JSON list of C-alpha atoms in Angstrom, two decimals:
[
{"chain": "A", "resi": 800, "resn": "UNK", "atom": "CA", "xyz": [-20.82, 128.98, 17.21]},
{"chain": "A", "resi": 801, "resn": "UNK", "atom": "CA", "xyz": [-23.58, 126.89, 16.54]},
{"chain": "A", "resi": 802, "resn": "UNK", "atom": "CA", "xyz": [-21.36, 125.57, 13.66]},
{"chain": "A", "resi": 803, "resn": "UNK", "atom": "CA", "xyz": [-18.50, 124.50, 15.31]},
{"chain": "A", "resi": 804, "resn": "UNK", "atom": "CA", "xyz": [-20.38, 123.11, 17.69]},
{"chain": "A", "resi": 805, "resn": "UNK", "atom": "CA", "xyz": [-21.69, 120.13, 15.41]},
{"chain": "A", "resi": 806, "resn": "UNK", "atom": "CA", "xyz": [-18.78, 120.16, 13.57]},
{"chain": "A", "resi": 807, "resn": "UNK", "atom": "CA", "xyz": [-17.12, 118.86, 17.03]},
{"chain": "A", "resi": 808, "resn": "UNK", "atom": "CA", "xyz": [-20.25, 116.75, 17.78]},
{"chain": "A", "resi": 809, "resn": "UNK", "atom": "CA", "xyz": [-19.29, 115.10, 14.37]},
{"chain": "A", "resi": 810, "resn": "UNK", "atom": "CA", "xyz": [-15.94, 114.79, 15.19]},
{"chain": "A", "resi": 811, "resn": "UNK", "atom": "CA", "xyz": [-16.13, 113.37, 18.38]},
{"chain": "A", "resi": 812, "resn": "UNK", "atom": "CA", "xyz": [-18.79, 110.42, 17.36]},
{"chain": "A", "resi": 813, "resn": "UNK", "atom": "CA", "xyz": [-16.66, 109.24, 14.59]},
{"chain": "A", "resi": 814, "resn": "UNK", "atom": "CA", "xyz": [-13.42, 109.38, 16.71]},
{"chain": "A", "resi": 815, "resn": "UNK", "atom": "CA", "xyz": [-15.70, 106.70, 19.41]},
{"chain": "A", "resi": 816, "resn": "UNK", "atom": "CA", "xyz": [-16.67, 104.53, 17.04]},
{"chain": "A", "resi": 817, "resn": "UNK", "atom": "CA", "xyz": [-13.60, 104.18, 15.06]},
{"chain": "A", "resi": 818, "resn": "UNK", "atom": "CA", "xyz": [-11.97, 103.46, 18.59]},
{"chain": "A", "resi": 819, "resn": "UNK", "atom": "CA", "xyz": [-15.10, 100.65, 19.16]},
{"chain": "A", "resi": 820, "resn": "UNK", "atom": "CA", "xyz": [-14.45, 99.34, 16.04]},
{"chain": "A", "resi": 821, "resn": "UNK", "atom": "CA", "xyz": [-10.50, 98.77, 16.46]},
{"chain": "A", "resi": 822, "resn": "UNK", "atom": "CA", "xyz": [-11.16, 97.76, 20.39]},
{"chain": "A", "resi": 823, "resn": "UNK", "atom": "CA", "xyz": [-13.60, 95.07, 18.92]},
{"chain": "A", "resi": 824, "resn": "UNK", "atom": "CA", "xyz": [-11.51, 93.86, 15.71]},
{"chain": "A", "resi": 825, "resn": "UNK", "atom": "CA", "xyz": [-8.82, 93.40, 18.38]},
{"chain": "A", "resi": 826, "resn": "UNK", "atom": "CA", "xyz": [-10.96, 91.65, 20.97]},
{"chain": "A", "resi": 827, "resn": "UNK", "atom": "CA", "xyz": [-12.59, 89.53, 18.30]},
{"chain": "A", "resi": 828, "resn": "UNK", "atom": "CA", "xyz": [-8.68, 88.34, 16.70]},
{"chain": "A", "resi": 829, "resn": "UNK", "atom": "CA", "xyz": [-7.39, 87.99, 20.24]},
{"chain": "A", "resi": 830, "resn": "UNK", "atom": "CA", "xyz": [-10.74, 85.60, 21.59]},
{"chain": "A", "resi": 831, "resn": "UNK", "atom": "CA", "xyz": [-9.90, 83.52, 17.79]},
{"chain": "A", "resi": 832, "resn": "UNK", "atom": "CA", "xyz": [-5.88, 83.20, 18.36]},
{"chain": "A", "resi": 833, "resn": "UNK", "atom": "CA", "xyz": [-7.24, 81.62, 21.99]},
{"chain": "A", "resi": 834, "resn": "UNK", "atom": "CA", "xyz": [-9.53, 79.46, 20.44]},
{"chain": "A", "resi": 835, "resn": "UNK", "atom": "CA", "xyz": [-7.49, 77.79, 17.96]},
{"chain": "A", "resi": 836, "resn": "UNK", "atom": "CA", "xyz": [-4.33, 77.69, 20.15]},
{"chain": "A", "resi": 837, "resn": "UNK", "atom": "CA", "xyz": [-3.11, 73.76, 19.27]},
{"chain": "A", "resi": 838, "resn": "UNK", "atom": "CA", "xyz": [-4.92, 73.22, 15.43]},
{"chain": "A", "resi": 839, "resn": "UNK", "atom": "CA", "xyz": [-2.28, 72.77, 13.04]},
{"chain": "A", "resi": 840, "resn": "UNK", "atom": "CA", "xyz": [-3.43, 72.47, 9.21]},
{"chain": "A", "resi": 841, "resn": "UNK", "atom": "CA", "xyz": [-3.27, 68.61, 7.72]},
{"chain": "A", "resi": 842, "resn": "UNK", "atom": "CA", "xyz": [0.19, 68.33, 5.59]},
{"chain": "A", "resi": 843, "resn": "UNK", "atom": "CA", "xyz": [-1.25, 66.87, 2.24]},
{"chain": "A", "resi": 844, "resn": "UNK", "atom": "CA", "xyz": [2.02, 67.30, 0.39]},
{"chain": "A", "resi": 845, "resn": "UNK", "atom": "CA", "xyz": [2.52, 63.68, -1.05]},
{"chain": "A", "resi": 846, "resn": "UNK", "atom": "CA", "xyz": [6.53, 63.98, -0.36]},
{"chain": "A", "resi": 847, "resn": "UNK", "atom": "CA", "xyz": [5.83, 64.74, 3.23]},
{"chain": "A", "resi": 848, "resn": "UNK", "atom": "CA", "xyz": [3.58, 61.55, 3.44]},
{"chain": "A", "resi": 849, "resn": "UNK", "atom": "CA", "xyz": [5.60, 59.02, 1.39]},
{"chain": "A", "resi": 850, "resn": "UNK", "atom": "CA", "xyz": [8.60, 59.94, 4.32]},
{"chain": "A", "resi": 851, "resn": "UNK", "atom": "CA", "xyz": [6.43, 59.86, 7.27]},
{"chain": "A", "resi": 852, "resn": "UNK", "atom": "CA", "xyz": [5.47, 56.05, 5.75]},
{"chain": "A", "resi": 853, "resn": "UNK", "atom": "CA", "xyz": [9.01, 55.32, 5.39]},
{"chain": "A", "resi": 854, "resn": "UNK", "atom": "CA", "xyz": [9.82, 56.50, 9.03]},
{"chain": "A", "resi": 855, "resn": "UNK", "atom": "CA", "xyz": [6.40, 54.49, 10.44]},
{"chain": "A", "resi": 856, "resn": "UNK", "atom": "CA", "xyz": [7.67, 51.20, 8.99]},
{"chain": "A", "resi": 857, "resn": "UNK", "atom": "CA", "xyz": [10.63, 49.77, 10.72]},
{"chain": "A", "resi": 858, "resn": "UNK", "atom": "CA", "xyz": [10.59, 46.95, 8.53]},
{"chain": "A", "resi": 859, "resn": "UNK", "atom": "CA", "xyz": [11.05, 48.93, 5.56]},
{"chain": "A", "resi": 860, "resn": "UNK", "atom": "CA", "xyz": [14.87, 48.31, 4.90]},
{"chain": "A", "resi": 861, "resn": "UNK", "atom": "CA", "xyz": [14.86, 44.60, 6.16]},
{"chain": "A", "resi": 862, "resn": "UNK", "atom": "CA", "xyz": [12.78, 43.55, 2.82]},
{"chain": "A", "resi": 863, "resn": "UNK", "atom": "CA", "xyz": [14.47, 40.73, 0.69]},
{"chain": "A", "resi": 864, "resn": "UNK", "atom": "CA", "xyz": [13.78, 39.80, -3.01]},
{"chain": "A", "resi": 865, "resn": "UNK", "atom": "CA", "xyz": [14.10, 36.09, -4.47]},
{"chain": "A", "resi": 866, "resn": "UNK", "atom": "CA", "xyz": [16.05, 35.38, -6.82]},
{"chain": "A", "resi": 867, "resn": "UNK", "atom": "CA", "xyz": [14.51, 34.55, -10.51]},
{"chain": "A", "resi": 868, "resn": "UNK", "atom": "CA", "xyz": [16.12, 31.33, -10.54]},
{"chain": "A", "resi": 869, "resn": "UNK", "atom": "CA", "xyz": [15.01, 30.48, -6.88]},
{"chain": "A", "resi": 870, "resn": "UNK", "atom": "CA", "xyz": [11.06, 31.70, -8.46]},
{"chain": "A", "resi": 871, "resn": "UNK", "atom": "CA", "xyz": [11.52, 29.02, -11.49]},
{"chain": "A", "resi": 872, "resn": "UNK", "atom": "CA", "xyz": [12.55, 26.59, -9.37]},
{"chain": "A", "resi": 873, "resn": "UNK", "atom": "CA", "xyz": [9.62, 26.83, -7.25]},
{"chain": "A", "resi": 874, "resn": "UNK", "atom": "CA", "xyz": [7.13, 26.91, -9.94]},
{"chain": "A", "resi": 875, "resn": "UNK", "atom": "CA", "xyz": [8.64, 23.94, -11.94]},
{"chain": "A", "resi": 876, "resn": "UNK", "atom": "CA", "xyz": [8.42, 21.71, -8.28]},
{"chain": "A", "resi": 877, "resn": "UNK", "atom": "CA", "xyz": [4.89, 22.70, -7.93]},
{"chain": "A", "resi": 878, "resn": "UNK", "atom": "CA", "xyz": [3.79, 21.95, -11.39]},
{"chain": "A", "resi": 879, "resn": "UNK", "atom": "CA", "xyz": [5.61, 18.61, -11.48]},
{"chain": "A", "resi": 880, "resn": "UNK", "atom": "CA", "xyz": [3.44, 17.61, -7.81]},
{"chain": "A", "resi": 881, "resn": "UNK", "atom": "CA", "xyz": [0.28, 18.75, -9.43]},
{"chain": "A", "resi": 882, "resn": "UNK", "atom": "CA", "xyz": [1.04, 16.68, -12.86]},
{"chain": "A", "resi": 883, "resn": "UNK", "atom": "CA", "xyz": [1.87, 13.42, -9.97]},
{"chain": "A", "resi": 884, "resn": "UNK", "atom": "CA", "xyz": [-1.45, 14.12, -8.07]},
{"chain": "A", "resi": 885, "resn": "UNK", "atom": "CA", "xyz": [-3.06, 14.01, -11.45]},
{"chain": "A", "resi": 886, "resn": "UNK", "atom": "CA", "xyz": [-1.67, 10.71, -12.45]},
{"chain": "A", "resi": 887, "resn": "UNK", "atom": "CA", "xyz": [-2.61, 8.88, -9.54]},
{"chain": "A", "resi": 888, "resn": "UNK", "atom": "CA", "xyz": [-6.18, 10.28, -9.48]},
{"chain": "A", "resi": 889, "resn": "UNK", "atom": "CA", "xyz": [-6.76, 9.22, -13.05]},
{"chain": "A", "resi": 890, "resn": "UNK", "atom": "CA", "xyz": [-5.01, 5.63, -12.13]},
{"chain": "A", "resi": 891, "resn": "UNK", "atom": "CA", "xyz": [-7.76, 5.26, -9.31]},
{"chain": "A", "resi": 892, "resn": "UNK", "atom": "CA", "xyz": [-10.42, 6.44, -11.43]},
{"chain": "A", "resi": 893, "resn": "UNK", "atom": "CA", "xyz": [-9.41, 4.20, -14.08]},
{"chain": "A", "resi": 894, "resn": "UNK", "atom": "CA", "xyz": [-9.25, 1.35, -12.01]},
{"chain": "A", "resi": 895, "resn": "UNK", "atom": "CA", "xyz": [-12.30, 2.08, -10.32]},
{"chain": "A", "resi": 896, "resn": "UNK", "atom": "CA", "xyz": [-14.55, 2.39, -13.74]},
{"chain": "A", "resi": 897, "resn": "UNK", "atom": "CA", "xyz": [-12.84, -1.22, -14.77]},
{"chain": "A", "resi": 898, "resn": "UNK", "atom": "CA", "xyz": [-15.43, -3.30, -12.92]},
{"chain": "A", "resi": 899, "resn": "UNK", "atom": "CA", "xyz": [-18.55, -1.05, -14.03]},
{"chain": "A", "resi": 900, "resn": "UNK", "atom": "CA", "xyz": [-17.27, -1.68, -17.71]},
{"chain": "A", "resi": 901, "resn": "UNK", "atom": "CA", "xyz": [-16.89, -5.22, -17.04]},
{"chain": "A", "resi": 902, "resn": "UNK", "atom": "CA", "xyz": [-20.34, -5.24, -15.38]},
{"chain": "A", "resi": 903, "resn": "UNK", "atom": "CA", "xyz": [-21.94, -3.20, -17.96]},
{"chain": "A", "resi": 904, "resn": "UNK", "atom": "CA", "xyz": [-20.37, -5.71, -20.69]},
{"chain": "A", "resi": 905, "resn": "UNK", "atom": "CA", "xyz": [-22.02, -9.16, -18.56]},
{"chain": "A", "resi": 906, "resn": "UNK", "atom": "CA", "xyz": [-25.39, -7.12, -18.72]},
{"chain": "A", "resi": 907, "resn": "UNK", "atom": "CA", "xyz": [-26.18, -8.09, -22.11]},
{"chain": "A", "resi": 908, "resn": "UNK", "atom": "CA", "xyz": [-25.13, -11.74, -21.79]},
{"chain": "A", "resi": 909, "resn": "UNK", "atom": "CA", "xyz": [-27.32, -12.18, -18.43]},
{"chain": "A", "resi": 910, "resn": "UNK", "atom": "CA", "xyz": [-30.05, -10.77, -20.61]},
{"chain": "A", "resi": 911, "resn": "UNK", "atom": "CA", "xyz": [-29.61, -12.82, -23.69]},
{"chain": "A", "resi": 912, "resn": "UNK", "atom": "CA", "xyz": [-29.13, -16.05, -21.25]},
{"chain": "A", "resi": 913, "resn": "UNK", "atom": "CA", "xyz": [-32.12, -15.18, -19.40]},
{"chain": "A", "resi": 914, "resn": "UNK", "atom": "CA", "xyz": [-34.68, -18.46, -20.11]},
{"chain": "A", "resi": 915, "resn": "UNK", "atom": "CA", "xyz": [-38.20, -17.59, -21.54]},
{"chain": "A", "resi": 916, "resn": "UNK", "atom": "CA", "xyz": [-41.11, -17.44, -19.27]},
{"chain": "A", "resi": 917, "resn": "UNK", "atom": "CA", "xyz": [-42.84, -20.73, -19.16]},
{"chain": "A", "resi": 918, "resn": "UNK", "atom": "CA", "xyz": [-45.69, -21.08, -22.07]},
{"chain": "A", "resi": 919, "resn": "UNK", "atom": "CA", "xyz": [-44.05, -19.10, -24.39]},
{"chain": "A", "resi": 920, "resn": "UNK", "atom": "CA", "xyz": [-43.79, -17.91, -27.25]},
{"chain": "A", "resi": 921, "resn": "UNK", "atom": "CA", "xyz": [-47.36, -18.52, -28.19]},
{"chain": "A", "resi": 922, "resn": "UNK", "atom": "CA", "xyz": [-47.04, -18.52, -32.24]},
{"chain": "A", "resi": 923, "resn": "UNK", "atom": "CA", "xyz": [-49.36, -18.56, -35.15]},
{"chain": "A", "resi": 924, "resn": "UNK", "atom": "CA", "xyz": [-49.31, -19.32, -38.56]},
{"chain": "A", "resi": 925, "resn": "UNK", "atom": "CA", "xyz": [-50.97, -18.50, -41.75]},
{"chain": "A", "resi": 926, "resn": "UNK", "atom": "CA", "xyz": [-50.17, -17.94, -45.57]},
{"chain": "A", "resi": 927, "resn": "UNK", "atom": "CA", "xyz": [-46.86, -17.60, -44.45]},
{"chain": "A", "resi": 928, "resn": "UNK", "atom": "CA", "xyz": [-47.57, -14.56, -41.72]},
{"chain": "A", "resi": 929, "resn": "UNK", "atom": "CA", "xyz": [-46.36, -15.04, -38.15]},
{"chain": "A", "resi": 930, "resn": "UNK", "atom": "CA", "xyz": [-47.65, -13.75, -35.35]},
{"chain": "A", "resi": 931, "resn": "UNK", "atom": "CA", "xyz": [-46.22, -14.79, -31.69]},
{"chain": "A", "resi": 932, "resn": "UNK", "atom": "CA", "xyz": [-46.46, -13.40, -28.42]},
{"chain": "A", "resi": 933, "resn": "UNK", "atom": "CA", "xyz": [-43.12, -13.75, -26.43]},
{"chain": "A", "resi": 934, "resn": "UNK", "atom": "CA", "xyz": [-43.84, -12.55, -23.22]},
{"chain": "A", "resi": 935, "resn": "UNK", "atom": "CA", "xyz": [-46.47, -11.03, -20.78]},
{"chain": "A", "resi": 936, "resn": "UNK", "atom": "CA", "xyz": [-46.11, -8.67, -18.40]},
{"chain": "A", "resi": 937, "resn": "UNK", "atom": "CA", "xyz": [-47.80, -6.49, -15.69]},
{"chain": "A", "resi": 938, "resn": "UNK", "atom": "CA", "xyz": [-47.16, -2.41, -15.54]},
{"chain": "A", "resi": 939, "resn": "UNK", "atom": "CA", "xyz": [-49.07, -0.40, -14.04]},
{"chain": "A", "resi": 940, "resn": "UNK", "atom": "CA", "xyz": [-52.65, -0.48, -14.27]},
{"chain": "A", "resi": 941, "resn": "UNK", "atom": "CA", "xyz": [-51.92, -2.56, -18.35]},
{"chain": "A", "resi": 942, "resn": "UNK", "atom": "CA", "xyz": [-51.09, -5.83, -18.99]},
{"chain": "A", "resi": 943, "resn": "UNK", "atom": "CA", "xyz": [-48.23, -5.86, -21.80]},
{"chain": "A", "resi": 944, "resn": "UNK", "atom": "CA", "xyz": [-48.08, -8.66, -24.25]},
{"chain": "A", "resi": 945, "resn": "UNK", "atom": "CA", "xyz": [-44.74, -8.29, -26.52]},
{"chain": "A", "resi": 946, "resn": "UNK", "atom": "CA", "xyz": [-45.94, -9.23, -29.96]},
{"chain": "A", "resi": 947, "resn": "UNK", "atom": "CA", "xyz": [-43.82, -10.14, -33.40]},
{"chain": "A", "resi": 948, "resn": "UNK", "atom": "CA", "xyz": [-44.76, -10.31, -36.60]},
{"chain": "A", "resi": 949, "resn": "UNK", "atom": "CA", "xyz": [-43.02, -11.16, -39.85]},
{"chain": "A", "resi": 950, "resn": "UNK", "atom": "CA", "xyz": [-44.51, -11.82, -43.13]},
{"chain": "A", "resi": 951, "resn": "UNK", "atom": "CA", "xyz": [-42.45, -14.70, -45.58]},
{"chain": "A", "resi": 952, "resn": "UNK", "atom": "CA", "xyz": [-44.89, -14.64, -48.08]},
{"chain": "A", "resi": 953, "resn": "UNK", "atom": "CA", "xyz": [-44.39, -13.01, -51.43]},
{"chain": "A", "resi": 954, "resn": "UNK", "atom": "CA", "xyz": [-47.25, -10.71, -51.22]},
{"chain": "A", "resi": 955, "resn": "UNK", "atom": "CA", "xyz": [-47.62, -7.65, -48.52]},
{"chain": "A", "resi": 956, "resn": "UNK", "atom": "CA", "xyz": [-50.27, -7.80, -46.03]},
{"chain": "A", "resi": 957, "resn": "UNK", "atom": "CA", "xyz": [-52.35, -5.20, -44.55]},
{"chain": "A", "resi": 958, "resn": "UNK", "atom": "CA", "xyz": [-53.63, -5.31, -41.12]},
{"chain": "A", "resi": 959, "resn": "UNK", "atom": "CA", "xyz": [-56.69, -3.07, -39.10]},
{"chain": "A", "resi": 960, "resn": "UNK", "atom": "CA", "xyz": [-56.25, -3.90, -35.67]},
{"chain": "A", "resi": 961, "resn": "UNK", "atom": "CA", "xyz": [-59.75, -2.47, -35.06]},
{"chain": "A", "resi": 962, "resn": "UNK", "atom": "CA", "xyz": [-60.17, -6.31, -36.26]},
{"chain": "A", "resi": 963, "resn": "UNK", "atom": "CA", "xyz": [-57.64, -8.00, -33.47]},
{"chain": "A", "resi": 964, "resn": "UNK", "atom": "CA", "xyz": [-60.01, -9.76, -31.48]},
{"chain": "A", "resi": 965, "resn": "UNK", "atom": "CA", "xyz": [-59.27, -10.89, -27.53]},
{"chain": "A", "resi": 966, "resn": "UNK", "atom": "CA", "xyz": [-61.23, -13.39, -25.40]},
{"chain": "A", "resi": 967, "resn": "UNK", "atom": "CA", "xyz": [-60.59, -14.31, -21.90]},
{"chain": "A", "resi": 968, "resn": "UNK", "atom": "CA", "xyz": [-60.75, -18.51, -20.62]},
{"chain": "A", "resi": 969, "resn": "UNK", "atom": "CA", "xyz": [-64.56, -17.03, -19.76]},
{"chain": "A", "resi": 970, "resn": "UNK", "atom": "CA", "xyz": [-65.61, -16.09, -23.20]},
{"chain": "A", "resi": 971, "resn": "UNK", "atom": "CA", "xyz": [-65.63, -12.46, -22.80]},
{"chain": "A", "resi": 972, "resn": "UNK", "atom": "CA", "xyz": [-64.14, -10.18, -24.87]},
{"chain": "A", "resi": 973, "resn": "UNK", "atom": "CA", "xyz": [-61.75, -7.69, -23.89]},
{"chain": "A", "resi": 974, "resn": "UNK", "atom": "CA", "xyz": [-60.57, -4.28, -25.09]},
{"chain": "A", "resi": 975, "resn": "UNK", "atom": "CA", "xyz": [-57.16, -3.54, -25.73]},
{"chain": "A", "resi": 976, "resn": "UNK", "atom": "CA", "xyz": [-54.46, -0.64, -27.58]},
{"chain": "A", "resi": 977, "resn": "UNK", "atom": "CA", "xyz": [-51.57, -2.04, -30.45]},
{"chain": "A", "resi": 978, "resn": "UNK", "atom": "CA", "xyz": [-48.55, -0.22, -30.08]},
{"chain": "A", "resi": 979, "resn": "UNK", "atom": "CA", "xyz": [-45.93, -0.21, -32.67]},
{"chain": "A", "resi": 980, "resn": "UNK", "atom": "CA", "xyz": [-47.60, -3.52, -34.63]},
{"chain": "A", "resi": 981, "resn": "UNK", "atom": "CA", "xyz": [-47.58, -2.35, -38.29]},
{"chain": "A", "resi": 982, "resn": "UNK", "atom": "CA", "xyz": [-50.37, -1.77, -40.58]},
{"chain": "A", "resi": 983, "resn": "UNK", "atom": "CA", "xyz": [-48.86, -3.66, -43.34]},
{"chain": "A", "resi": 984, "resn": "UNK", "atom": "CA", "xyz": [-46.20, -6.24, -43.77]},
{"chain": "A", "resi": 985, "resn": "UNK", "atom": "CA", "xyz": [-44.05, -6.15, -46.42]},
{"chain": "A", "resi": 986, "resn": "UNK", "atom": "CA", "xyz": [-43.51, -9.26, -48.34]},
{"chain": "A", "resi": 987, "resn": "UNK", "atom": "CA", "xyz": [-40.50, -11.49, -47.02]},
{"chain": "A", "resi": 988, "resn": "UNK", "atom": "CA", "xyz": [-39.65, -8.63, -45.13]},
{"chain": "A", "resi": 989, "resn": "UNK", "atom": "CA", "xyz": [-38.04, -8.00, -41.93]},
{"chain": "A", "resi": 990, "resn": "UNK", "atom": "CA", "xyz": [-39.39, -9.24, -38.51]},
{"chain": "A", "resi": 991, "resn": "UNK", "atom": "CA", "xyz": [-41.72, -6.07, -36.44]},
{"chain": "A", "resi": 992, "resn": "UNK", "atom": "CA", "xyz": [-41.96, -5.79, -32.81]},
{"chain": "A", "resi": 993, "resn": "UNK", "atom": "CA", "xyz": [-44.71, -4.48, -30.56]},
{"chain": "A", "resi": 994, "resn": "UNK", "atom": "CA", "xyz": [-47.16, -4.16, -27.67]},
{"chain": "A", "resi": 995, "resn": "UNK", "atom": "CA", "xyz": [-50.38, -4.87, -26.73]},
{"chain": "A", "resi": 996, "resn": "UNK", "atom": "CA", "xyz": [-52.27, -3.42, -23.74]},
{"chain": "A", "resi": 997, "resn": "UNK", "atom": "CA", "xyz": [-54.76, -4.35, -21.88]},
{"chain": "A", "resi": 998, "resn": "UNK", "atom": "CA", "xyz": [-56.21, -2.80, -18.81]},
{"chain": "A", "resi": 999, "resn": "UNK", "atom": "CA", "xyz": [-55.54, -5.10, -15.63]},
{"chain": "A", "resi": 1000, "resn": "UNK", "atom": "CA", "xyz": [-59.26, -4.10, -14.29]},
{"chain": "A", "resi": 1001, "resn": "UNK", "atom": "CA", "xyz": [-60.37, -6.40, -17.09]},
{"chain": "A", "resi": 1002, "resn": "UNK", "atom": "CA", "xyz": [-58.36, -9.65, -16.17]},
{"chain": "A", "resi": 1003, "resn": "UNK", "atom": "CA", "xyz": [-59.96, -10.70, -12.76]},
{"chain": "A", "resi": 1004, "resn": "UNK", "atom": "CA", "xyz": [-59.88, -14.23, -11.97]},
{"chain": "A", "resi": 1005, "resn": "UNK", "atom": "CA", "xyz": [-58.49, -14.49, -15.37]},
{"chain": "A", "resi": 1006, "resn": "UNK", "atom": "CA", "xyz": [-56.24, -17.17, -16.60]},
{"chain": "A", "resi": 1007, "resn": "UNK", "atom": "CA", "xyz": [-55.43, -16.89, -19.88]},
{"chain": "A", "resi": 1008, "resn": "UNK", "atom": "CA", "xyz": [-56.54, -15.06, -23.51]},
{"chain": "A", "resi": 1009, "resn": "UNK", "atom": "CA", "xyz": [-56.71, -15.72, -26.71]},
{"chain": "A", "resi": 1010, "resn": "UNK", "atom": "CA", "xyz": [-56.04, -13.77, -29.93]},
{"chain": "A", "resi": 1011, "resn": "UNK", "atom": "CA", "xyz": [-57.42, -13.47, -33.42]},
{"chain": "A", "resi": 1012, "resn": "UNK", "atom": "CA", "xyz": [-56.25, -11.08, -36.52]},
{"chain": "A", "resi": 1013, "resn": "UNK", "atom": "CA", "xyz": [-57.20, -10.96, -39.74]},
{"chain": "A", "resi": 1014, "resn": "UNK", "atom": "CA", "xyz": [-55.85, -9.07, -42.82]},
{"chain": "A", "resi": 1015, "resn": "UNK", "atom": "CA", "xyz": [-57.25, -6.14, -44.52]},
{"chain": "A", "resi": 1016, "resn": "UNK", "atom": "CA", "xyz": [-59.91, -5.82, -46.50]},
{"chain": "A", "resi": 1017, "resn": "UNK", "atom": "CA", "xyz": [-58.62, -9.48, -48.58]},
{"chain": "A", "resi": 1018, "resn": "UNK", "atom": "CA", "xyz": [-59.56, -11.53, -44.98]},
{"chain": "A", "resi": 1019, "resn": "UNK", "atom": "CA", "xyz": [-57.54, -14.24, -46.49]},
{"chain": "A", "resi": 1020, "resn": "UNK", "atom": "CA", "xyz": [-55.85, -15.37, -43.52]},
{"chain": "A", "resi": 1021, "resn": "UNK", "atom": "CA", "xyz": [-56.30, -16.10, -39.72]},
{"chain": "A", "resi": 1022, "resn": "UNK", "atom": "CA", "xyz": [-54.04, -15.73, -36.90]},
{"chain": "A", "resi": 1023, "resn": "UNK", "atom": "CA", "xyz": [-55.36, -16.91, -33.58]},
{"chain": "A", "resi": 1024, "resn": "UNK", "atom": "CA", "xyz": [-53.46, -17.70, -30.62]},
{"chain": "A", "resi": 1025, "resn": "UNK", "atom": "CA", "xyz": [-55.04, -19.41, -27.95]},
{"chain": "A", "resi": 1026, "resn": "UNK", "atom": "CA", "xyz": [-54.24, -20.38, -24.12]},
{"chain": "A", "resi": 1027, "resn": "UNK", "atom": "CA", "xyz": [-51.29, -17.31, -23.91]},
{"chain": "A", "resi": 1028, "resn": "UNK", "atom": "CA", "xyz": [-51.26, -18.05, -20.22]},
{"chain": "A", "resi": 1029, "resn": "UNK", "atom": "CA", "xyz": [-51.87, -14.30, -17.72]},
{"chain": "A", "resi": 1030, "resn": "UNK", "atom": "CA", "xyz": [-51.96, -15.25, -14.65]},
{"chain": "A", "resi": 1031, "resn": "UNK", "atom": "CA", "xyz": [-50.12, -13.05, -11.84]},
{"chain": "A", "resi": 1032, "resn": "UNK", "atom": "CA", "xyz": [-47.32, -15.11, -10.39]},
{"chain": "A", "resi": 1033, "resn": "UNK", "atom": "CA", "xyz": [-46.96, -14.06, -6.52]}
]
């Protein structure tokens, strides 16, 4: 008795909870058929999209294609403008560079017809070397003095401008840098050009200088150059 007792027991326990366990599987799919009442699953079949587009656009049908010729023609009107807008820009530019070039070409005459500043050149000669100064000029803190030399003797001359001597109208002597002078001149050559400088602080109340070179080592000749007027000009 005691047997079929548990057997029952047994029986009866498994019977309740397979009946829990169907009332709740049917509970739990009921509550989830309530709560996704109105979800519908995105359509992502391409075909499906490409006809929905179709049916969105009411302008789809009403599309019209030019014609090839009607393309050309377009293209051929808008190059020949641009070609025309080029042309008449290059006219104007043209025209408008005409005076500069003219300009630019009266430069050099106005410079060549430009008269000499009054007192020069200062020249000297000796053994057939010339030395002048053409012009003077303040820059800066320097005075500039534009110097030629040319040499139309049939030997070559050396020079060491360590030995170019300057004086002021006071008797002092000043100090001053050569700049592109050259250290020897070849006979019956070509004519050289030059600077020399000499600080400004050194020229008060100064009228004019004088200059003397001799050659090197030989000493054979003297160039001096005397009253090369300095003066500042307001």
């Amino acid at each position: 008795m005691k047997i079929n007792t548990t057997v029952l027991l047994t029986l009866i326990l498994l019977t309740l909870m397979l009946g829990a366990g169907s009332a709740s599987g049917f509970l739990g799919f009921t509550f989830g058929s309530m709560a996704l009442k109105g979800v519908t699953t995105p359509d992502g079949r391409p075909a499906n999209k490409f006809n929905s587009s179709k049916n969105n656009n009411p302008q789809q049908g009403t599309e019209a294609f030019l014609k090839e010729e009607d393309i050309l023609k377009v293209v051929k009107s808008r190059i020949n403008d641009k070609n025309k807008g080029n042309k008449s820009e290059k006219s104007e530019e043209e025209e408008e560079t005409k005076p500069t070039k003219s300009q630019s070409k009266e430069k050099p005459q106005e410079v060549a017809e430009a008269a000499p500043q009054p007192g020069f050149p200062v020249s000297a000669d000796s053994e057939g070397v010339t030395m002048s100064v053409q012009s003077v000029r303040y820059s800066g803190g320097d005075l500039l003095l534009r110097v030629n030399m040319k040499n139309k003797g049939a030997d070559s001359v050396r020079f060491l401008y360590s030995f170019l001597d300057i004086t002021d109208d006071k008797g002092r002597t000043l100090s001053a840098i050569t700049e592109g002078l050259p250290a020897e001149l070849p006979a019956k050559g070509a004519e050289f050009k030059g600077t020399i400088s000499i600080p400004t602080a050194l020229l008060d109340d100064v009228k004019q200088i004088s200059l003397s070179l001799t050659d090197y080592p030989a000493q054979k000749l003297k160039l001096q150059l005397s009253n090369i007027p300095v003066e500042k000009t307001n």
